[in-house]
Each structure stands twice: as C-alpha cells, then as structure tokens.
Coordinates of C-alpha atoms and ligand atoms in Angstrom, one line a residue:
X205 CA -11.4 -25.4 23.4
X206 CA -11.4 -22.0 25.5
X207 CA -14.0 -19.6 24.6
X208 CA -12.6 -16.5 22.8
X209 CA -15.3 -14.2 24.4
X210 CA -14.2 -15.5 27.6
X211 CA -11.9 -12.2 28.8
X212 CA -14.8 -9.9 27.6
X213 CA -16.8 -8.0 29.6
X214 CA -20.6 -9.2 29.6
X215 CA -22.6 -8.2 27.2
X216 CA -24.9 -5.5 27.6
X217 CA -28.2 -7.0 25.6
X218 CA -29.5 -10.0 27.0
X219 CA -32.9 -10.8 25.1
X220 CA -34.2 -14.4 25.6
X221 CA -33.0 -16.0 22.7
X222 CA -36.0 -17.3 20.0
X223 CA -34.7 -19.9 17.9
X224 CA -33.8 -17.9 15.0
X225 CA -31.6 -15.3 17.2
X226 CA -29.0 -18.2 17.7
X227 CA -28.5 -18.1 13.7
X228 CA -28.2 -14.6 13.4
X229 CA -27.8 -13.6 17.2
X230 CA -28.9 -10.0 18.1
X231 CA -30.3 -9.3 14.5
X232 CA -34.0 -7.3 15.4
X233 CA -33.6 -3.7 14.5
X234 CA -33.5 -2.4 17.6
X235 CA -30.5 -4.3 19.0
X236 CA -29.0 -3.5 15.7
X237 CA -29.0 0.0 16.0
X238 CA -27.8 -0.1 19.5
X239 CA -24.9 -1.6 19.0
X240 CA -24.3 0.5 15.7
X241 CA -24.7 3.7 18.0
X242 CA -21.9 1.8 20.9
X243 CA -19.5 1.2 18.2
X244 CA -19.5 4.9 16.6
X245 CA -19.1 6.2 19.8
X246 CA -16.6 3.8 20.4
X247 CA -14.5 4.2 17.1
X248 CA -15.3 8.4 17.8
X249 CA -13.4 8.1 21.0
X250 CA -11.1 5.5 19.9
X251 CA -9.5 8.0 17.1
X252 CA -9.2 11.1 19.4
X253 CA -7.7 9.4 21.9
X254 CA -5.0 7.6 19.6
X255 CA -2.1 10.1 19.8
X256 CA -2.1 10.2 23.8
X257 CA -1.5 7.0 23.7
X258 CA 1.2 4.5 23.0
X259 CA 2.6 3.8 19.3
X260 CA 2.0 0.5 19.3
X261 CA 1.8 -2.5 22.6
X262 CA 3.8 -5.3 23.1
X263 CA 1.2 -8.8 22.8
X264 CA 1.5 -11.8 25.3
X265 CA 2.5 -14.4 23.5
X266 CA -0.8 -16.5 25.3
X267 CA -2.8 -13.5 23.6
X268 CA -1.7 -14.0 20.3
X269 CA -1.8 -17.6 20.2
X270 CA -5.6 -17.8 21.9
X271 CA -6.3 -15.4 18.6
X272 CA -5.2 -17.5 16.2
X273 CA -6.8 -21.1 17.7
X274 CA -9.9 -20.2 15.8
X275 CA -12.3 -21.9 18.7
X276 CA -15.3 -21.9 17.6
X277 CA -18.3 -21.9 20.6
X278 CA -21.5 -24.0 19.2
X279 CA -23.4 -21.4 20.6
X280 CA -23.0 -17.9 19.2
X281 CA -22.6 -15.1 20.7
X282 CA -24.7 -12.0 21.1
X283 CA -23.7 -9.0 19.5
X284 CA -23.1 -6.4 21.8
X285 CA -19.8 -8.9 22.7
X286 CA -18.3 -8.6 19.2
X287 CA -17.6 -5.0 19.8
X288 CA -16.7 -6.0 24.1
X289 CA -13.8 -8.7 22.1
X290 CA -12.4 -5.7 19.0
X291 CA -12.4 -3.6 22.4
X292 CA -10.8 -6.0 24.7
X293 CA -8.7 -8.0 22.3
X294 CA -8.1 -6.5 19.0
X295 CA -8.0 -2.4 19.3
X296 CA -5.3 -2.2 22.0
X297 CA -2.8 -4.0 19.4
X298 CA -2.5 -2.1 16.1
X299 CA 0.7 -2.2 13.9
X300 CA 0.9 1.6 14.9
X301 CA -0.4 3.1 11.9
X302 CA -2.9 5.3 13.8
X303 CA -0.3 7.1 15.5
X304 CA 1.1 10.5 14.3
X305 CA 4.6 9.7 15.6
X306 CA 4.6 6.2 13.5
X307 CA 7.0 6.8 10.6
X308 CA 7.5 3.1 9.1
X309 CA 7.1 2.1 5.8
X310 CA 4.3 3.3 4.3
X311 CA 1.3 3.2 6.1
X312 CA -1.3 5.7 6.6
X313 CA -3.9 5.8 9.1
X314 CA -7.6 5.7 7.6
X315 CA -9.1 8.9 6.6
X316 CA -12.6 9.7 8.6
X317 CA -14.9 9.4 5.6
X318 CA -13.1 6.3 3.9
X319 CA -14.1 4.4 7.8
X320 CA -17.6 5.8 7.6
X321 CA -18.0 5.0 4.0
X322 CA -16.9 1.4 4.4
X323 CA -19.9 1.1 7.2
X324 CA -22.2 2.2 4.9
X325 CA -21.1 0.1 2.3
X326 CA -21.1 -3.1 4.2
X327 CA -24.6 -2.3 4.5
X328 CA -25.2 -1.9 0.7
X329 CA -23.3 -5.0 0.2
X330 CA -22.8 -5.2 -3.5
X331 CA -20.2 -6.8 -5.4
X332 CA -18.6 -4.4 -7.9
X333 CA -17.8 -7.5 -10.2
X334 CA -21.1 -8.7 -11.8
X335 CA -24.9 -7.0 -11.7
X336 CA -25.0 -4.0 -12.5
X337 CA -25.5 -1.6 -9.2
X338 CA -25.0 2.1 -8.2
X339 CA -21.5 1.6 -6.3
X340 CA -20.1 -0.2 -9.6
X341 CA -20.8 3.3 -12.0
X342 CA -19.3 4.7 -8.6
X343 CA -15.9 2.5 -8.7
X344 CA -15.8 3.8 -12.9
X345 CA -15.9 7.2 -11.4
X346 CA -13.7 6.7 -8.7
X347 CA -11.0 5.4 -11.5
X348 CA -12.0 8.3 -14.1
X349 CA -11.2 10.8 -10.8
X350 CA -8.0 9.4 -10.1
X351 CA -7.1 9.2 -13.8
X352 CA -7.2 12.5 -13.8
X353 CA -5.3 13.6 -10.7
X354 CA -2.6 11.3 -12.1
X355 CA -2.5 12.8 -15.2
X356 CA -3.9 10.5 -17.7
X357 CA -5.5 10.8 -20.3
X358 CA -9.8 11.1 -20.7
X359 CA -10.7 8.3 -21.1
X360 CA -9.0 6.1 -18.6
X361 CA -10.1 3.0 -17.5
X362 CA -8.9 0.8 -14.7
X363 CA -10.5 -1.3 -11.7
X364 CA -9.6 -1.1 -7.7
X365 CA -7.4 -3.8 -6.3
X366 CA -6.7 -4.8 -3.0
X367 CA -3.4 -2.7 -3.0
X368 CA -0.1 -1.7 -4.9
X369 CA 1.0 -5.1 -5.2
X370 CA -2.7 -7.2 -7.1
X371 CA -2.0 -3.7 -9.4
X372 CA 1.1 -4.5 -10.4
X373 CA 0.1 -8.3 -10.5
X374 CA -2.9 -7.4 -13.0
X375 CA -0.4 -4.8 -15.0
X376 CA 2.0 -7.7 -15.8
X377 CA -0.7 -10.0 -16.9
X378 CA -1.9 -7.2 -19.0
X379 CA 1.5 -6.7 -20.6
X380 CA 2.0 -10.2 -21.1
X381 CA -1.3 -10.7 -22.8
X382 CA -0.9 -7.2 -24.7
X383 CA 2.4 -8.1 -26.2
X384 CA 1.8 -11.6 -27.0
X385 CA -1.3 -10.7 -28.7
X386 CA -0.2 -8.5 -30.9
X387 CA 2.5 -10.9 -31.9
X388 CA 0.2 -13.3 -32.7
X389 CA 1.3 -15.7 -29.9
X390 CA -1.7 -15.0 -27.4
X391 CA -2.1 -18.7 -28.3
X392 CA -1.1 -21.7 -29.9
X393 CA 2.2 -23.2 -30.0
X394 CA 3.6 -20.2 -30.4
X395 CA 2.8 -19.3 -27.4
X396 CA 5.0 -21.6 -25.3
X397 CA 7.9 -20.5 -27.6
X398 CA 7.4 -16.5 -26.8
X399 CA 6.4 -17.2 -23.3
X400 CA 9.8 -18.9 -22.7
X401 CA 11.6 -15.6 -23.9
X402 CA 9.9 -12.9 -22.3
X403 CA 11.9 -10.7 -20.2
X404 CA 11.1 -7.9 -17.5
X405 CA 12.8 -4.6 -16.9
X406 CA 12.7 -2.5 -13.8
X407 CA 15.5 -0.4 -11.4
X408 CA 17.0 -2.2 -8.7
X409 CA 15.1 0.4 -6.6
X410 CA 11.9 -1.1 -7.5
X411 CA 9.1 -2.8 -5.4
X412 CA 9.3 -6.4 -4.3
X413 CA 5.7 -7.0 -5.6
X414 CA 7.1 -6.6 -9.3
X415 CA 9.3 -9.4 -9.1
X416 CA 6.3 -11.4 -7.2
X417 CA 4.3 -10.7 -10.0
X418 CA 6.3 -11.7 -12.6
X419 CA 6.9 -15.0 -10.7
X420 CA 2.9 -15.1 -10.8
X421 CA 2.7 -14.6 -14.5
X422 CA 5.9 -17.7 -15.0
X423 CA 8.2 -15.4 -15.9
X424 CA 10.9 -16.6 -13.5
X425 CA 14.1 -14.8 -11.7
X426 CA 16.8 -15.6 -14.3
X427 CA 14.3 -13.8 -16.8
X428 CA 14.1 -10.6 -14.8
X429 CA 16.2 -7.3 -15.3
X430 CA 16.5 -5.4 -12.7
X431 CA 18.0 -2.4 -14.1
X432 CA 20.9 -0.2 -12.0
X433 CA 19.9 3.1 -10.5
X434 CA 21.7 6.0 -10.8
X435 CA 23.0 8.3 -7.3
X436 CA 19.3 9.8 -6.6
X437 CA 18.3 6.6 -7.0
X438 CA 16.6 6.8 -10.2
X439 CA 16.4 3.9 -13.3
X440 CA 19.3 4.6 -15.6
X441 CA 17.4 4.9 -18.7
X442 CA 21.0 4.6 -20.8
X443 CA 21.0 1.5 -18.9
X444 CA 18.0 0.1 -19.8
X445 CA 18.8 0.7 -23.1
X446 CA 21.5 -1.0 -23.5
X447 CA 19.9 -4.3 -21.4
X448 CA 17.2 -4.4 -23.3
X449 CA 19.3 -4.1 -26.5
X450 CA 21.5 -7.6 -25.5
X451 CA 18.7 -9.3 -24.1
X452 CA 17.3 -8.9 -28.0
X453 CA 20.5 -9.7 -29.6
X454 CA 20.7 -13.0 -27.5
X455 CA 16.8 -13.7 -28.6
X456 CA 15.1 -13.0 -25.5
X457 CA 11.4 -11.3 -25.8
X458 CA 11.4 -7.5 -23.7
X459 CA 7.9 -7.3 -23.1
X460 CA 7.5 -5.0 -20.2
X461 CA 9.8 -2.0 -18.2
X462 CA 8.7 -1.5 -15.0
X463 CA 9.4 2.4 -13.9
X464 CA 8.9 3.6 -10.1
X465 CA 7.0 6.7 -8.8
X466 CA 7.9 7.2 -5.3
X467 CA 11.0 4.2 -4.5
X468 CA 9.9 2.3 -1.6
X469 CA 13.0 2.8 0.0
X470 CA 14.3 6.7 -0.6
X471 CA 11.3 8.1 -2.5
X472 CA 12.7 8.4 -6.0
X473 CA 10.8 9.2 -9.4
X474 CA 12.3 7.3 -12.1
X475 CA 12.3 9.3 -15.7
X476 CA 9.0 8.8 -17.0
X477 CA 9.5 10.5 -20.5
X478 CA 12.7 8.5 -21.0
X479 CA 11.6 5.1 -19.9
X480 CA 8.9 5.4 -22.3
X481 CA 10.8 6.6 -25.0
X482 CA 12.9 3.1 -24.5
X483 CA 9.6 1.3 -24.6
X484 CA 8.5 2.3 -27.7
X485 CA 11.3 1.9 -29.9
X486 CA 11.4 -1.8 -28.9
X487 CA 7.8 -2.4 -28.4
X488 CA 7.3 -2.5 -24.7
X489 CA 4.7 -1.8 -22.6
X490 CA 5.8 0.5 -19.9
X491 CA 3.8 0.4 -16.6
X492 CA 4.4 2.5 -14.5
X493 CA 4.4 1.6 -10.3
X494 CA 3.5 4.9 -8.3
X495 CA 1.8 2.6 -4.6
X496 CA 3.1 5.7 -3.3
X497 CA 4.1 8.5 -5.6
X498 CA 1.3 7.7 -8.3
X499 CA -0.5 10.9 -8.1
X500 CA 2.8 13.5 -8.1
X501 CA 0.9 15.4 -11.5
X502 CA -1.6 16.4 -9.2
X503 CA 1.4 18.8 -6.6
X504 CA 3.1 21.6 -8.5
X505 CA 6.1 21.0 -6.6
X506 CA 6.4 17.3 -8.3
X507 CA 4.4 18.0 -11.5
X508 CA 7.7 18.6 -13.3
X509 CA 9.1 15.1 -12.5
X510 CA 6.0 13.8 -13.9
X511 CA 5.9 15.4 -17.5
X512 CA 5.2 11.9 -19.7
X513 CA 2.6 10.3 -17.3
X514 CA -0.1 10.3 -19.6
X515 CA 2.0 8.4 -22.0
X516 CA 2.4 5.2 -19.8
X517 CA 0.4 2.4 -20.7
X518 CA -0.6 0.8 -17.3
X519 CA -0.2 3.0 -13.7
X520 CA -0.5 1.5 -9.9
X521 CA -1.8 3.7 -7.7
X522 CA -2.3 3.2 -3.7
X523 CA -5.4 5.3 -2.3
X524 CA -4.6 3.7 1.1
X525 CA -1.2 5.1 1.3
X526 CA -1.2 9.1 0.6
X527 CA -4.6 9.4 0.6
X528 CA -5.4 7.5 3.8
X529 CA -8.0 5.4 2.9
X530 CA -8.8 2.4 4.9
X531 CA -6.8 -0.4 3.7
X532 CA -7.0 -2.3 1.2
X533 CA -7.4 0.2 -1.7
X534 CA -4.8 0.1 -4.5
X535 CA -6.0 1.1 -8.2
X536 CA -4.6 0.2 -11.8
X537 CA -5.4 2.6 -14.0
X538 CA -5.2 2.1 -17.7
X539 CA -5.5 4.7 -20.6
X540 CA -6.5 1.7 -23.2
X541 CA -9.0 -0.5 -21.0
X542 CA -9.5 -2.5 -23.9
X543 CA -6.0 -4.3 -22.9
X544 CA -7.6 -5.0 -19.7
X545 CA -10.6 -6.9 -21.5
X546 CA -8.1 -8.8 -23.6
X547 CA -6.3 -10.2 -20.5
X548 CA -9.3 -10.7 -17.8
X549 CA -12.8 -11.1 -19.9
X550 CA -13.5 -14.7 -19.6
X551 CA -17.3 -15.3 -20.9
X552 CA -19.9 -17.6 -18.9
X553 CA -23.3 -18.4 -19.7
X554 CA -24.3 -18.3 -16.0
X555 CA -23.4 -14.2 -15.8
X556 CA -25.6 -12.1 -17.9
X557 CA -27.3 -9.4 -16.9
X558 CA -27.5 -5.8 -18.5
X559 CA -23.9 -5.7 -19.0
X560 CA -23.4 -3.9 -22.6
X561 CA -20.3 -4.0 -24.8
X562 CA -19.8 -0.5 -24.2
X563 CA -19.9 -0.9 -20.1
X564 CA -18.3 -4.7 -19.6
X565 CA -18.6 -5.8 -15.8
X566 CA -15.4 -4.5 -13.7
X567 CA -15.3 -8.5 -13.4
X568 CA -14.1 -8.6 -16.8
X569 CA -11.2 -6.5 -15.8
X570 CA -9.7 -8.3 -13.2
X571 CA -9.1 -11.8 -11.4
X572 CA -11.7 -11.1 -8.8
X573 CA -14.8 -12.1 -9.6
X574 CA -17.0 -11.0 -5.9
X575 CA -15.6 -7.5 -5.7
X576 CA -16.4 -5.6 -2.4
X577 CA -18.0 -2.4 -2.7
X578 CA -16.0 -0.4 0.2
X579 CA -13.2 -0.2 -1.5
X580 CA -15.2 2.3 -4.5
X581 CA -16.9 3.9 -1.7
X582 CA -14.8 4.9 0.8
X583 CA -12.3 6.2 -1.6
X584 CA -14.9 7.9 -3.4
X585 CA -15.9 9.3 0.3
X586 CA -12.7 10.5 0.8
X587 CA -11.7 11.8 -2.4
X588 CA -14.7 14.5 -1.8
X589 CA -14.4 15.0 1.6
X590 CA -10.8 16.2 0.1
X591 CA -11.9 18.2 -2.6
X592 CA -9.3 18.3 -5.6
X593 CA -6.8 20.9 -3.9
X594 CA -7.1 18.9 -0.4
X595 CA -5.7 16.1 -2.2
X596 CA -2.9 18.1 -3.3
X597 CA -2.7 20.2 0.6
X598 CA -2.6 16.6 1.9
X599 CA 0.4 15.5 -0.1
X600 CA 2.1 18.9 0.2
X601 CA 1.8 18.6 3.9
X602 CA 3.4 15.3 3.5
X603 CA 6.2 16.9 1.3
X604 CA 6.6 19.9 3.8
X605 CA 7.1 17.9 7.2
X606 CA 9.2 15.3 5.5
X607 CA 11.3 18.1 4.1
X608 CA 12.2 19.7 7.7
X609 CA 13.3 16.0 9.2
X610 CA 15.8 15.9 6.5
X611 CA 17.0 19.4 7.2
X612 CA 16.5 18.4 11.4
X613 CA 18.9 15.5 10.5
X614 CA 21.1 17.7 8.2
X615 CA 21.6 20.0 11.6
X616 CA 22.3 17.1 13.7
X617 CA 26.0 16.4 13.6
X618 CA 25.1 13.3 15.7
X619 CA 23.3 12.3 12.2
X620 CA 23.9 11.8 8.6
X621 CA 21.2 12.3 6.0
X622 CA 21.9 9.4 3.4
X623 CA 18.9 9.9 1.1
X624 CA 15.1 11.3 0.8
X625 CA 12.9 12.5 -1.6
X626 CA 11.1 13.5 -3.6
X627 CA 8.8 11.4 -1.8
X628 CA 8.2 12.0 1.8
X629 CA 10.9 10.4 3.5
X630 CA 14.3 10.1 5.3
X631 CA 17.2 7.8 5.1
X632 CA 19.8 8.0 7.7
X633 CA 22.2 7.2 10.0
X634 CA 24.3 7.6 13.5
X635 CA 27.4 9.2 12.9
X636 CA 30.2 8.2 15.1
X637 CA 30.0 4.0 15.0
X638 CA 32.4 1.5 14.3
X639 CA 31.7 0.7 11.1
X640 CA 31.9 -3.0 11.7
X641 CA 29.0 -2.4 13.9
X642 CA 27.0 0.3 12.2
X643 CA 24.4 -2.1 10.3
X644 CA 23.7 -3.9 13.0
X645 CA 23.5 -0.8 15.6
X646 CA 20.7 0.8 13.4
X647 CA 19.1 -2.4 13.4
X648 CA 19.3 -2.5 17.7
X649 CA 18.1 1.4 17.6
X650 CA 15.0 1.2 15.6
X651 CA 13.7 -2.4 17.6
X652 CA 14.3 0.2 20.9
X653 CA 12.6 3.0 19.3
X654 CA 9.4 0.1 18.4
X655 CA 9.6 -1.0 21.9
X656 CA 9.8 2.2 23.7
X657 CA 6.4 3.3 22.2
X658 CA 7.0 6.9 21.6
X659 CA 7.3 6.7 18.1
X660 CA 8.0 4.2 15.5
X661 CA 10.0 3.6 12.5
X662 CA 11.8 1.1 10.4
X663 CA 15.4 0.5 9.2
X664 CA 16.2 -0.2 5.3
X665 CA 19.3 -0.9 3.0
X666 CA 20.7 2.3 1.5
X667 CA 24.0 1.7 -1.0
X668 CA 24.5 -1.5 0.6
X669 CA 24.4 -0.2 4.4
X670 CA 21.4 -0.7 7.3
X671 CA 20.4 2.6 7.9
X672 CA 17.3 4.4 9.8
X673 CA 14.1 5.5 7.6
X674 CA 11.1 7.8 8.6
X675 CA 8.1 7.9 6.2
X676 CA 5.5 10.9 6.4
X677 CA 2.0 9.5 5.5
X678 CA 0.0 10.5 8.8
X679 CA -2.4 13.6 8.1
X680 CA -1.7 14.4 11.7
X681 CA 1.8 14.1 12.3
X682 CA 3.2 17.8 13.1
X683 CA 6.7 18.9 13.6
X684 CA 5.9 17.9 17.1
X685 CA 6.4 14.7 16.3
X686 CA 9.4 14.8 14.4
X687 CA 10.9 16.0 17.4
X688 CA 9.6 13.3 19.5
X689 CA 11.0 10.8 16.5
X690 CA 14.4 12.5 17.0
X691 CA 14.6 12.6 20.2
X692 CA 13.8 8.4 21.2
X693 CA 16.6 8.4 18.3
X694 CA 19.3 10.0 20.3
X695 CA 17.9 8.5 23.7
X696 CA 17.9 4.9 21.9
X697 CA 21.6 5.7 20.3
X698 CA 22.7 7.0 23.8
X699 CA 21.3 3.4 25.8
X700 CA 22.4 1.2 23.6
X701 CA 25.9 2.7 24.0
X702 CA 25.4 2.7 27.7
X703 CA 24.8 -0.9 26.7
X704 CA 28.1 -1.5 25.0
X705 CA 29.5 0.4 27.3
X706 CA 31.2 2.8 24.9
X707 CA 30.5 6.7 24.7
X708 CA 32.0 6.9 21.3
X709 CA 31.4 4.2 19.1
X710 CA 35.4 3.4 18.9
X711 CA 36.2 -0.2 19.5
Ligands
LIG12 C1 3.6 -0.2 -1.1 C2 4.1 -0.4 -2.5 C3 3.7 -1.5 -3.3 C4 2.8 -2.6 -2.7 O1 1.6 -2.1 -2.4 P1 0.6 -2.8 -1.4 O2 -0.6 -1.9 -1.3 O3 1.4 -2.9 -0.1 O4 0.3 -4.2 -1.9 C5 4.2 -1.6 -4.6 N1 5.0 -0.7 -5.1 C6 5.4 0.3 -4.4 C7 6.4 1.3 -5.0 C8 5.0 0.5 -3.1 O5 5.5 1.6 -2.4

C-alpha cells in the first residue's frame, strides 16, 4: 500500500518518538503550538493569494485515485506533515469557491471569523446535542439572531443543520408529525391509513432536497405536487389552490406546501402571504425553503417580497451561502419549537443531565444526537464580525453586482438575458446559434469556461432550454470580475465556433 505522505515534503519536527507520541504523534505543547502558528500563516497567505491564482486545477487522475485508497501507514505520522499533505495534496484542488471570479451555483467562500471560529471550536470540542455547555446557549442565540433578521417572530426556536437540504429534511418530518398529531393519527392504526394519503406541495422551481426529503419521510413521487410557476418563476398560488383542492376531493391528505425564497435556478421569491393564506384554509403547514434567499426581511430592497414571513410555520435558512460561513451551516428555524419536540424528543435513561423542560437538549430537536460545536460558533463569529447592517451591506453588495451582469448581458447583443432575480443571479444565453445546437453549445461553453481557469460558472435549465448561469455569493467578487466572467464567455463562444468551424452559428 503506498504511503500517502510519501509526495510531502519532510517534516520539519523530528523529536525521538517516546512510546506514547506514536498514539498521539507530535501532541506536547510545544510542537502543538508550532504547527498551529505554521498553519495560520499558512491559511493567512493561502486566502490573499487566492484571487491571483487559478479558479480551480485540473487533478491527475493518479492523484485522485491515491486520495481515495485510504492507506493507512502502521506508523503515524508526525504532525508537522498533516499540514506538508492539505499543502501538497488537498489546497491546490478546491471546487473554486474561494475564487472571486467563481459564479456557480451557490457557493460562497468562508468568511474570516467563521474559519477562525471553527479553530477555536475544535478546541472546545463540545457537542451541542446533550450536556449542557456554553456553545449550546450560544447555538440558541445564534437561532434567536437569525430569527430575527428573517423576520420571525420572538420567540423562535430552531437548531443548526448541516445545510439547506437536513433543514428541509427535519421541516418535513416536522410537518408530518405536526399534522398527524393533531389528527389524532401520530399513532396507531390510523396512522398507516393517513400516512398512505399524505400529499406535498411545492413550485416546480423548487429545490431538489424537498423532493429527497419527502422520499426520506415515505412519502413517495406519485404523492408529490409539484406546483407550476408562473413567468418570474414564482409558485402560482391560484394553482396551488386548485391542486390541493382535487387532491382532497379524491381523498388524499395535503399536509405540507413547500414555498421557495431565493429559486435555485433564477432566484425567485414565491408569495409568501398567499401560500400561507392556502395553508390555512386547508390545514397545512407551510414551510418555507429560503438555503439562499432566507433572510430577504433583513434588505429594504427585498423586504417587500417578504411581508408574511413571520407567519410561516417552519423556515430553512443557509448561513454558509450569503453569509459565507464555512460550510456546513444550514439552520431551521421554527416560530412554535414545541413542533420540533413533538417530532425529535425521544427520552433515554442514559441522557440526563441538567436539561429542564423549559430548555430541552438541541438533541431533542433534531436527528443528530453528537452535534458539533463549529457550526454555532463560527456563525455566531461571523454574524458579529458583520454587525446587523453588514449582514444587510453584504447581501446588498450581492444584489448590486448581480444587478449590473444582467444589465452587462442586456448590453450585449451577442447575449440574451433569460431570467434573474431577485436573488443574485443571471440566466442566459448566446444569441446567434442553431437552435438545434443551442443546449448543447452552452453546455460546451461553460466546461471551456471551468477548464480555462479564469472564471467559473455553471449551466441550468430555464423554460426547458440549457442556458448559462452566474451566481454572486463571493464577498470579494467586483465588477472586475464580471468583466473577466464576460469576457472567457465570448472567448469560449468565439473557440468553440472556431471549433465548428462556423462564424455564425448557421448550419
Ligand atoms: C442550496 C439549496 C438547498 C440545499 O442546501 P444545502 O446546504 O446545499 O444542503 C435547498 N434549497 C434551496 C432553495 C437551495 O438553494
């Protein structure tokens, strides 16, 4: 089995090794702090030196196979060469998400303070499910703050998740639970029967992970409802109505809509006010999915869209996309956290200790059990490096740059803006193509863009056609770099016609 610390550089300690060492290799204090002071100069220089650099690196396909052999040497190694391998091996080979000119999906690059913070609470090393312990009060805070840039209500309970998608997971269990409870089928043989019936609304523009979720709760495709959207992209609320309204004359069960703040592909906010008003008149809990446009309340420019929000009864929000927290930090927040009890508190002799009625574990509110720490404190780090109205000038200077690539593309008559916004994107595509070849020239342009290095971004399906679409979630990406975006996006249009060999897209 090759050694995976064979390509790195030596290391730089080299104590005589005591017994102990080779369990814990490197672990005295001094040789601790050494290597804690080389890897924040490290990660220091590593940042600054980010957007010189490439976008992203193509990997050797011997590279990527050595990583994933999992060789394990019986001697371990000292520390100094964990940092030598991330260096050598790891660091060279993001996704891209660093990089100001990356505008793909939806992925931020981590905020200073969240990084720091997540050192510091490794080092801390609680578990925010059982125990009480200082970062646990700090992951209620962390919810109560985000409750309240969201704009729900005092009062607000919730728990961190790994991301958008183990939010919308634990909302639809919630619902599930919520709705069958109050039937009186949370049990019993009645259960089975309602369970069988239950069916799930949400626009066709909705997130992926909804439809996983429900899949993850049993309630299976030919129960879902994905409801049609309307030109801006938006859940048809007369729609909904009207689905929700067979479904119940056929004797199906509408537990739960699903509404979208911030549509993964375009950026559209559904209608909050008038999804909820659906909800209630038949009973349904309305969650409400903002991963990426959760905390519009909180910008005056989108608070209008958001009028309603503190009526939702679940909300996913996704600290590690606008706010740039390291990844993985998602957050459900929910204005009745007694729902969440009902769905996660399961009771075991073996886990008691201080936990009151009035403060249940954050165990008791989700599937996780062992909860890490870093998530609670490196949002909470970077919520106050922030400040309330940085949170806001972040998302505005989202909003802003995003705002002048649409009108760049609108001013391009090589281009054709397709869709955008309110969230900070861009759909859109090459004018003058064949149109038999159009979906599968945008495809070619964005893998040339990815390869080139210069910038980065990803194609989606808009109205049934492949088109181009840049994302803004990089706290420093500057018009600069739109014009850099631009730019490999008529170069890659230009060589791949060179390719063809065509110079007007005409068969
Ligand atoms: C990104 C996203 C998700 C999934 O969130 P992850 O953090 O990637 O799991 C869910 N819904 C929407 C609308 C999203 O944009």
């Amino acid at each position: 089995m090759p050694d995976l610390f064979s390509d790195v550089a030596p290391a730089r300690c080299s104590d005589a090794a005591p017994p102990w060492k080779q369990v814990l290799p490197g672990a005295e204090p001094k040789v601790v702090r050494d290597e804690l002071v080389a890897a924040a100069e490290w990660v220091s220089r590593y940042l600054s030196e980010l957007p010189a650099g490439s976008v992203s690196r193509p990997m050797r396909a011997e590279h990527r196979a050595r990583l994933r052999e999992g060789s394990l040497a019986p001697q371990g190694a000292e520390l100094g060469r964990v940092l030598d391998f991330v260096r050598a091996e790891i660091a060279p080979y993001p996704s891209g998400n660093g990089h100001p000119a990356f505008f793909a999906w939806v992925n931020s690059p981590p905020a200073p303070a969240g990084l720091i913070a997540e050192l510091l609470a490794g080092a801390v090393n609680a578990t925010c499910g059982m125990g009480e312990n200082a970062l646990m009060d700090l992951e209620r805070g962390t919810v109560r703050t985000l409750a309240g840039l969201a704009g729900l209500p005092d009062g607000t309970g919730g728990v961190l998740t790994s991301g958008g998608s183990m939010a919308n997971l634990l909302a639809l269990a919630t619902a599930r639970s919520w709705f069958l409870t109050r039937r009186g089928s949370g049990d019993g043989p009645d259960y089975d029967r309602d369970h069988a019936r239950l069916t799930l609304y949400y626009s066709a523009q909705a997130h992926m992970s909804v439809s996983k979720a429900a899949a993850c709760i049993g309630v299976p495709a030919h129960r879902l409802r994905p409801v049609p959207a309307d030109a801006q992209d938006r859940l048809d609320p007369d729609a909904l109505r009207a689905a929700v309204a067979a479904d119940t004359d056929a004797g199906f069960l509408p537990f739960c809509t699903v509404s979208t703040l911030g549509t993964t592909a375009t950026g559209a906010v559904d209608p909050l006010e008038a999804v909820t008003s659906v909800c209630r008149g038949a009973g349904m809990w309305h969650h409400a999915d903002g991963a990426w446009g959760g905390l519009g309340a909180a910008v005056p420019a989108l608070a209008p869209l958001y009028r309603g929000v503190g009526d939702v009864d679940s909300l996913t929000v996704d600290p590690h996309k606008t706010l740039s927290v390291p990844v993985g930090c998602g957050a459900l927040l929910v204005p009745d956290p007694g729902h969440l009890h009902t769905a996660f508190a399961h009771r075991a002799s073996y886990l008691t200790a201080g936990e009151t009625d009035a403060l249940p574990w954050l165990s008791h509110s989700t599937v996780e059990l062992t909860r890490p720490g870093t998530r609670a404190l490196a949002l909470w780090a970077t919520l106050n490096h922030l400040g309330r109205d940085g949170v806001t000038a972040l998302i505005e200077h989202y909003l802003t740059l995003a705002a002048r690539l649409r009108d760049k593309i609108t001013a391009d008559p090589r281009l054709e803006l397709l869709a955008g916004g309110p969230w900070p994107a861009a759909c859109f595509r090459v004018t003058d193509v064949a149109p038999d070849d159009a979906d599968a020239l945008h495809t070619r342009v964005a893998r040339r863009i990815q390869e080139g290095g210069r910038a980065y971004l990803a194609t989606v399906e808009v109205r049934g056609r492949t088109v181009l679409r840049a994302c803004v979630c990089n706290y420093r990406t500057t018009t600069d770099d739109l014009d850099v975006l631009l730019g490999e996006v008529a170069a890659a249009v230009d060589a791949d016609r060179g390719r063809s060999g065509r110079t007007d897209g005409a068969e």
